[in-house]
Each structure stands twice: as structure tokens, then as C-alpha cells.
mmCIF file of C-alpha atoms in Angstrom:
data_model
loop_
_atom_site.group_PDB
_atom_site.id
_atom_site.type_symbol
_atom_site.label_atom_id
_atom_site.label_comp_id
_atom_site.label_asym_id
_atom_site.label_seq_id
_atom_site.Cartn_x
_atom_site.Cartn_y
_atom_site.Cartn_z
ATOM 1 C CA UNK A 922 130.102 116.197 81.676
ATOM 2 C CA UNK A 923 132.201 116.456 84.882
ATOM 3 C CA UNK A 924 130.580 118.494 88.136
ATOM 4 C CA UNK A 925 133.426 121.447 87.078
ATOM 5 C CA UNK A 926 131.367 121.335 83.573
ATOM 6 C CA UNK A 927 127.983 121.807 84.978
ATOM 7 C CA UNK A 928 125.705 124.912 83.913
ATOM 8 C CA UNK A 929 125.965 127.758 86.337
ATOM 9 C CA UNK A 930 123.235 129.626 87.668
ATOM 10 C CA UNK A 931 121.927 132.969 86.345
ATOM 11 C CA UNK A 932 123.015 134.582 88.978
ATOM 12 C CA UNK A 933 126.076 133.095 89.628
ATOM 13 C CA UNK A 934 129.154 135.401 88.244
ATOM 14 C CA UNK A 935 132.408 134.547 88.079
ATOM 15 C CA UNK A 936 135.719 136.275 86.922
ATOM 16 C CA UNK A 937 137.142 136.460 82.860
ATOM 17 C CA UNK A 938 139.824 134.684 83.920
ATOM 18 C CA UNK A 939 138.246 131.873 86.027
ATOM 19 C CA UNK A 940 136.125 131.580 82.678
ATOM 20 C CA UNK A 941 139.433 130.842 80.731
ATOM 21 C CA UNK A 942 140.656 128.797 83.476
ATOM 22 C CA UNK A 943 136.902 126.804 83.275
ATOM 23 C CA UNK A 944 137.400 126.348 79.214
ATOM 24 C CA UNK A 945 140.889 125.148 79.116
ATOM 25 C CA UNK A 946 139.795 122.765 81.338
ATOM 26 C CA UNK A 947 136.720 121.825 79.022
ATOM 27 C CA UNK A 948 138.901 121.915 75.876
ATOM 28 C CA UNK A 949 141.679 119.144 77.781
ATOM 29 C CA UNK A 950 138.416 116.543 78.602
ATOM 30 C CA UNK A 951 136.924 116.757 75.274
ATOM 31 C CA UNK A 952 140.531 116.107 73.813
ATOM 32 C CA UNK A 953 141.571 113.657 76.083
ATOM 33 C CA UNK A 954 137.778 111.570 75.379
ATOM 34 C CA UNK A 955 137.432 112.530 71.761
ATOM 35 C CA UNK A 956 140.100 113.964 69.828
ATOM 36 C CA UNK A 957 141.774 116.944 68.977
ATOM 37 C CA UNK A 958 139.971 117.628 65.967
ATOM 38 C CA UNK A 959 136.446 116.982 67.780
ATOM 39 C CA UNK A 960 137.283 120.107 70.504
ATOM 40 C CA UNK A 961 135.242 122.503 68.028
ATOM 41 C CA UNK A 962 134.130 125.557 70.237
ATOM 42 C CA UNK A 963 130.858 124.905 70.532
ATOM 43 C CA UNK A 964 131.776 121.256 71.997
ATOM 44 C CA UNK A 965 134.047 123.245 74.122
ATOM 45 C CA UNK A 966 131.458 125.276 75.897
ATOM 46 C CA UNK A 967 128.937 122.742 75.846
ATOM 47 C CA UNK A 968 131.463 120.651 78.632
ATOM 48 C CA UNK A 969 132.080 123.575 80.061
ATOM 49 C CA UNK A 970 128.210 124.285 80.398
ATOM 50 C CA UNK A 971 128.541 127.919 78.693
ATOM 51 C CA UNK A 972 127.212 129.527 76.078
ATOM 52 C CA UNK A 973 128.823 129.337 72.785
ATOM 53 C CA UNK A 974 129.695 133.000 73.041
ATOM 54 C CA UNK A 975 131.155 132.779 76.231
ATOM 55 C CA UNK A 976 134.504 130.930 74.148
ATOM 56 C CA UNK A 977 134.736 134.620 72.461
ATOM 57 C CA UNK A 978 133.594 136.578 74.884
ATOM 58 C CA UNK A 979 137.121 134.553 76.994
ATOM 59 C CA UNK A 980 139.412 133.644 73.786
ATOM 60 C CA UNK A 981 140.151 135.896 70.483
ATOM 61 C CA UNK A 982 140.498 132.877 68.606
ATOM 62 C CA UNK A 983 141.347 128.864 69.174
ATOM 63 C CA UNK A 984 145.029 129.740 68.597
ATOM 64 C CA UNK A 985 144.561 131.734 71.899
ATOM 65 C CA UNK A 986 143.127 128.413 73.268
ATOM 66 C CA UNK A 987 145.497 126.172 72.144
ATOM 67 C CA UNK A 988 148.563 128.529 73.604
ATOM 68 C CA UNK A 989 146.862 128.268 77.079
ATOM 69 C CA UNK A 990 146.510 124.670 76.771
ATOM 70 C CA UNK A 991 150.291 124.247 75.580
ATOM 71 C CA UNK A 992 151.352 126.680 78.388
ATOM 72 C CA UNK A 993 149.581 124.369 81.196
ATOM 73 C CA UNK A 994 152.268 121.857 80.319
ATOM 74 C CA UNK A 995 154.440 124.293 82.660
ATOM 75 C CA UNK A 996 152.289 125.437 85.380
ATOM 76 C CA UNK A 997 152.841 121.993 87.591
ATOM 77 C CA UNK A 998 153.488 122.985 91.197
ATOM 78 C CA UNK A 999 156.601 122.113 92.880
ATOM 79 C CA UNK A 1000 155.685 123.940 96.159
ATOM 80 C CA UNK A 1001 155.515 120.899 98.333
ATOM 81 C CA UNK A 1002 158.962 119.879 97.389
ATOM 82 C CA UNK A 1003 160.810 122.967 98.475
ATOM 83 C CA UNK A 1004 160.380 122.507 102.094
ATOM 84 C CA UNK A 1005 162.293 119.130 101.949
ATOM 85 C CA UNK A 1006 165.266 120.758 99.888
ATOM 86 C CA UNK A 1007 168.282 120.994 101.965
ATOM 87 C CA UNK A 1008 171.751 122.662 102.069
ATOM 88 C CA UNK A 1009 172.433 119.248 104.005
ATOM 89 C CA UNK A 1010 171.337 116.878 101.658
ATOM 90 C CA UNK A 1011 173.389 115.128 99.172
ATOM 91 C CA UNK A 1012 173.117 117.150 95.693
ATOM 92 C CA UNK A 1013 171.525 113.415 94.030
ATOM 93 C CA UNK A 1014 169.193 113.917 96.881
ATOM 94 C CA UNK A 1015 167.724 116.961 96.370
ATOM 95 C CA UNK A 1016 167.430 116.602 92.935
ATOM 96 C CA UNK A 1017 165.795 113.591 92.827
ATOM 97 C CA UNK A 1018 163.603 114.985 95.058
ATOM 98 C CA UNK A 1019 162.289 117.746 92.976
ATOM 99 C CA UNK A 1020 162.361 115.644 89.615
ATOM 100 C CA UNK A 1021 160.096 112.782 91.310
ATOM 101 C CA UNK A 1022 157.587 115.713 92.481
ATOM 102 C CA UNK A 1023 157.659 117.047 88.907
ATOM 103 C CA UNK A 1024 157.402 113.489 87.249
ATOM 104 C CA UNK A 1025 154.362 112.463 89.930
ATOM 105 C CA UNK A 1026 151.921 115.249 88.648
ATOM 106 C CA UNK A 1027 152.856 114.032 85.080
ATOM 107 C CA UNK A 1028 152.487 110.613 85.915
ATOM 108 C CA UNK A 1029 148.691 111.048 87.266
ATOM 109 C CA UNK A 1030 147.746 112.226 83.867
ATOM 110 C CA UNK A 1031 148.937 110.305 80.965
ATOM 111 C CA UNK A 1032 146.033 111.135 78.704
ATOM 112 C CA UNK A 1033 146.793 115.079 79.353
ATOM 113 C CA UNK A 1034 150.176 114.671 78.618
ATOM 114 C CA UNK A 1035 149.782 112.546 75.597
ATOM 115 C CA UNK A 1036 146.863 115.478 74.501
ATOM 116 C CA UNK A 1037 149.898 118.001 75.036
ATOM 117 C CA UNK A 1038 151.803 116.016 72.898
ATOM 118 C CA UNK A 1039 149.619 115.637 70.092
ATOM 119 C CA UNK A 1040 148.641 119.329 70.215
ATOM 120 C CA UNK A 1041 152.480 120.068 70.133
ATOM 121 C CA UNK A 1042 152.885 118.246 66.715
ATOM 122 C CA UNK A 1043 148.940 119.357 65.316
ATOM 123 C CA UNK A 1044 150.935 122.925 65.790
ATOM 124 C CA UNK A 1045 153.882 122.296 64.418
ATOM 125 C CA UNK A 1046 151.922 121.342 60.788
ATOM 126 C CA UNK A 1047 149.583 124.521 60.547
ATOM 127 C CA UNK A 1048 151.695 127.175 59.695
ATOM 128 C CA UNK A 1049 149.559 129.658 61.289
ATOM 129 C CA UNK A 1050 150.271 127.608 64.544
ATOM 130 C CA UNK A 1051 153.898 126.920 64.180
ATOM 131 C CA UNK A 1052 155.019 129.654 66.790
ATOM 132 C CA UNK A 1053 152.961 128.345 69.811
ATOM 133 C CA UNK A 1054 155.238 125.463 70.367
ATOM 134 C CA UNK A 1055 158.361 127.734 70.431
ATOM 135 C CA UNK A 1056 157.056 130.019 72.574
ATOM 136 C CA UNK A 1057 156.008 127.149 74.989
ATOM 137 C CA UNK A 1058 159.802 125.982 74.646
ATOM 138 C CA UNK A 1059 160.920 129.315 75.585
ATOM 139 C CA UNK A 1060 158.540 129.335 78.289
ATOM 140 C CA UNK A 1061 159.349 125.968 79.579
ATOM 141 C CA UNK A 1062 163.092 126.844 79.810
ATOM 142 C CA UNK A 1063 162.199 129.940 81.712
ATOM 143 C CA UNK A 1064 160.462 128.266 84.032
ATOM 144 C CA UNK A 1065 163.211 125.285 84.277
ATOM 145 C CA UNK A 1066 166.002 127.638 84.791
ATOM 146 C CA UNK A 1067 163.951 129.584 87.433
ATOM 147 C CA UNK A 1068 163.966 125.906 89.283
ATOM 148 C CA UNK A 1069 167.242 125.680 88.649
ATOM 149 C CA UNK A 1070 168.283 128.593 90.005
ATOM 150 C CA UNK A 1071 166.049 128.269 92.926
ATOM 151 C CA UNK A 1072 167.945 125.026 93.859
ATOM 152 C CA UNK A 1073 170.747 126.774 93.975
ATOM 153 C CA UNK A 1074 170.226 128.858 96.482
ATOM 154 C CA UNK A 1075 168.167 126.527 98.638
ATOM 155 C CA UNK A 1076 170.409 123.681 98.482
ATOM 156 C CA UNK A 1077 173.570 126.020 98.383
ATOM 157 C CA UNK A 1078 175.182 124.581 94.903
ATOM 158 C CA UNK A 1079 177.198 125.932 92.688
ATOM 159 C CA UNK A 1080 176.680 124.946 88.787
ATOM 160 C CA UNK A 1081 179.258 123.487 86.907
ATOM 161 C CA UNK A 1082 177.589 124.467 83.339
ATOM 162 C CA UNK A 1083 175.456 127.467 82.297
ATOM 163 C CA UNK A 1084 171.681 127.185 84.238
ATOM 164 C CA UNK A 1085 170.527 127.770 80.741
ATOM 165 C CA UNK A 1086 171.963 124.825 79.571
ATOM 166 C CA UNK A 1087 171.341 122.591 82.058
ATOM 167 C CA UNK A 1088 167.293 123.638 82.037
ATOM 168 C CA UNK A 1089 167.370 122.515 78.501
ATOM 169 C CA UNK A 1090 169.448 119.379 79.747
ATOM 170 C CA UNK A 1091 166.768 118.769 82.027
ATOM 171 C CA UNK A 1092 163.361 119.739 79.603
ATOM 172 C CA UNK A 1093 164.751 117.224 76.933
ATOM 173 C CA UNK A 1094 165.268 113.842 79.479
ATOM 174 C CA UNK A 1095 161.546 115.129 81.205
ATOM 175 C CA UNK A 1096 160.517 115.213 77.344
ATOM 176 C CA UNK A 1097 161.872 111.852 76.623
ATOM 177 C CA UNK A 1098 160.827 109.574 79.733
ATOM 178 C CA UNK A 1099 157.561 111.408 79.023
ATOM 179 C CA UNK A 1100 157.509 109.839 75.536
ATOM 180 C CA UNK A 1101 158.807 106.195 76.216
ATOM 181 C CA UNK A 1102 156.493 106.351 79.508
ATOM 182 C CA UNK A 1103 153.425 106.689 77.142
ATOM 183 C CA UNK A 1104 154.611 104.077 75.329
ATOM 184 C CA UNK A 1105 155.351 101.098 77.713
ATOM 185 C CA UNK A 1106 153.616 102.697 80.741
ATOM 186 C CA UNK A 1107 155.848 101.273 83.260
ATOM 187 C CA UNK A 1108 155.980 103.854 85.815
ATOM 188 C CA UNK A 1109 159.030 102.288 87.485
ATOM 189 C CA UNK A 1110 161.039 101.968 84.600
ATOM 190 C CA UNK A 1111 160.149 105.709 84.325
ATOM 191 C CA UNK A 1112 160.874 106.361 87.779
ATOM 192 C CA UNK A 1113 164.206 104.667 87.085
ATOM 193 C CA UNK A 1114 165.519 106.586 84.135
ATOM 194 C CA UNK A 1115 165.111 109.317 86.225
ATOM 195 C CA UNK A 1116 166.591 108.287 89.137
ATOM 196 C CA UNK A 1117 169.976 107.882 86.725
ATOM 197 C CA UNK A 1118 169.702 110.984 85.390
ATOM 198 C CA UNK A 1119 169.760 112.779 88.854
ATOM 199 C CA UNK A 1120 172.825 110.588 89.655
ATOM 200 C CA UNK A 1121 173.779 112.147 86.398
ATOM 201 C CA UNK A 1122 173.188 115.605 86.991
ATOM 202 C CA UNK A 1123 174.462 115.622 90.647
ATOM 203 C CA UNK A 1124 178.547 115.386 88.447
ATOM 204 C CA UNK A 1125 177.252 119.424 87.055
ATOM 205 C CA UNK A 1126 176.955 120.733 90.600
ATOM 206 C CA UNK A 1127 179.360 120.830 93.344
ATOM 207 C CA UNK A 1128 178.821 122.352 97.013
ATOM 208 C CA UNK A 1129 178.926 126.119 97.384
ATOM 209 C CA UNK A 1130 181.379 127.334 100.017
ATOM 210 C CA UNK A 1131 179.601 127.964 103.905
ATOM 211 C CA UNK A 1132 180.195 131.836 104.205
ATOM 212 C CA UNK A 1133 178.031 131.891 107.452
ATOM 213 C CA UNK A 1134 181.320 131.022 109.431
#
């Protein structure tokens, strides 16, 4: 068990949510080490150094679980990029930039990403699962377009296509160098692919007129 999975004290209280946060974390090591099928709730806890009631007491039910697991898959932080965004940069520039900060979290946890994965698919074969991927999708290309549109404004481009379209441009080549990277691990041919696909995308943008003069 990890230090974050270490029995609290009595006396120790800490939030519903940070509880949640503290079993999602549980459920990913005991998936990534054993197995999808082996994350059973009580193994669950027992990482996370709770009581068994404490999954209930935090989730209605493991489909609750596994939607907060799926949903992690888009909650990677991109705030250290922004700052190096610029309206001055070239348009490859910047968005190489913010697809090699995306990719770098990704790439420092292949067994995560490959439990993602494999939850992704275990969903997509229990019918009483089948929704959670599509509403991770939809989530996912909420969150993509939000980048998107973000860029925009910080680098001062103009789109050439729909945002919408492009965010699901962009979720499916993340999607697939994901995939082959798990397969060959080669981080630089990874790190390649995308390098061509922000040469690539930089053709769906153009510069937005300067109206400060």
C-alpha cells in the first residue's frame, strides 16, 4: 500500500469529496497491479486504508466509481503551458506546445492510461455500463473544445473549421498515438507523430487580424 493508502487516524477527518478523490486513487493502483476484475470494493478500501463502508458511504454504486475513474482521463492540467502561448509565436508553435504538455502527463503513466483503456472497452460490454464511455466522449470534447477555444484567444487565431470538429480531430490522433504508444513504447516515435500532426493542424488556423492598432 502506497503512503496516500495508509490508515488515518481516529481523529483525523477529512472532506466527502477528498474521500472520493482518496478511492479513485485506490481503485487506479489496484487496477493498474492486479486487474480490473480484482478492484472489488472491499480491495478498494483496503488500499485506500478505509473501511469497507466508507466506498458507500462516498460512491452509490461501482458504476459511480468507474465514471470518476473514466472522467480522470480529462482532468490533466495544462496550466503551465498557457503562460508560454503567444500571439507571437508561429501557430505550429503554440500548438505543439500545448499537445507535448498534454502528451507528457500521459506519457508518465502508461499503466493508467492502458487501465483507462481497458475500463473503456470492460464498459462498452456490460450493458448497464455502456453510457459511461459516451458521456466521457462528450466530456472529453467539452473539455478539448474549451482548449481550443482558449488558444484562440491567447494565441489570437482564427479557425478554419468548426472548434467542434477540430476537438474531435484532435481527441481521435491523442486516442491513437495513445494506443500505438502502448504498444511499441517508443516515446519519440510518439513524440513524433505528434509533432506532424501539429504541423498538420497549424493548415486549420490562420492569424486573426491585430485590432489594437
Amino acid at each position: 500500500m502506497s503512503d496516500s493508502g495508509k490508515a488515518r487516524g481516529p481523529r483525523e477527518q477529512i472532506s466527502a469529496d477528498e474521500r472520493r478523490k482518496l478511492l479513485v486513487a485506490a481503485a487506479l493502483r489496484v487496477m493498474k497491479r492486479d486487474g480490473i476484475a480484482a478492484a472489488s470494493t472491499r480491495a478498494i478500501c483496503a488500499e485506500a486504508g478505509m473501511p469497507h463502508g466508507a466506498f458507500h458511504y462516498c460512491f452509490h454504486s461501482k458504476k459511480e466509481l468507474y465514471a470518476a475513474l473514466l472522467a480522470s482521463d480529462i482532468e490533466i492540467d495544462l496550466g503551465a503551458a498557457w503562460p508560454h502561448i503567444s500571439p507571437d509565436a508561429d501557430p505550429v508553435e503554440n500548438i505543439r506546445t500545448l499537445l507535448m504538455a498534454f502528451w507528457s502527463q500521459i506519457e508518465s503513466d502508461p499503466d493508467g492510461q492502458l487501465v483507462l483503456f481497458d475500463l473503456g472497452s470492460f464498459a462498452l460490454h456490460d450493458p448497464e455500463l455502456q453510457e459511461l464511455p459516451i458521456l466521457e466522449h462528450a466530456a472529453s470534447l467539452d473539455k478539448a473544445s474549451e482548449y481550443i477555444t482558449r488558444l484562440g484567444a491567447e494565441a489570437r487565431l482564427e479557425f478554419l473549421q468548426d472548434e467542434r470538429i477540430l476537438a474531435e480531430l484532435v481527441l481521435d490522433i491523442l486516442n491513437g498515438v495513445a494506443w500505438s504508444w502502448l504498444s511499441h513504447r517508443d516515446n519519440d516515435l510518439a513524440r513524433q507523430a505528434l509533432e506532424r500532426f501539429a504541423t498538420l493542424a497549424a493548415t486549420l488556423v490562420r492569424k486573426a487580424p491585430d485590432t489594437t492598432t
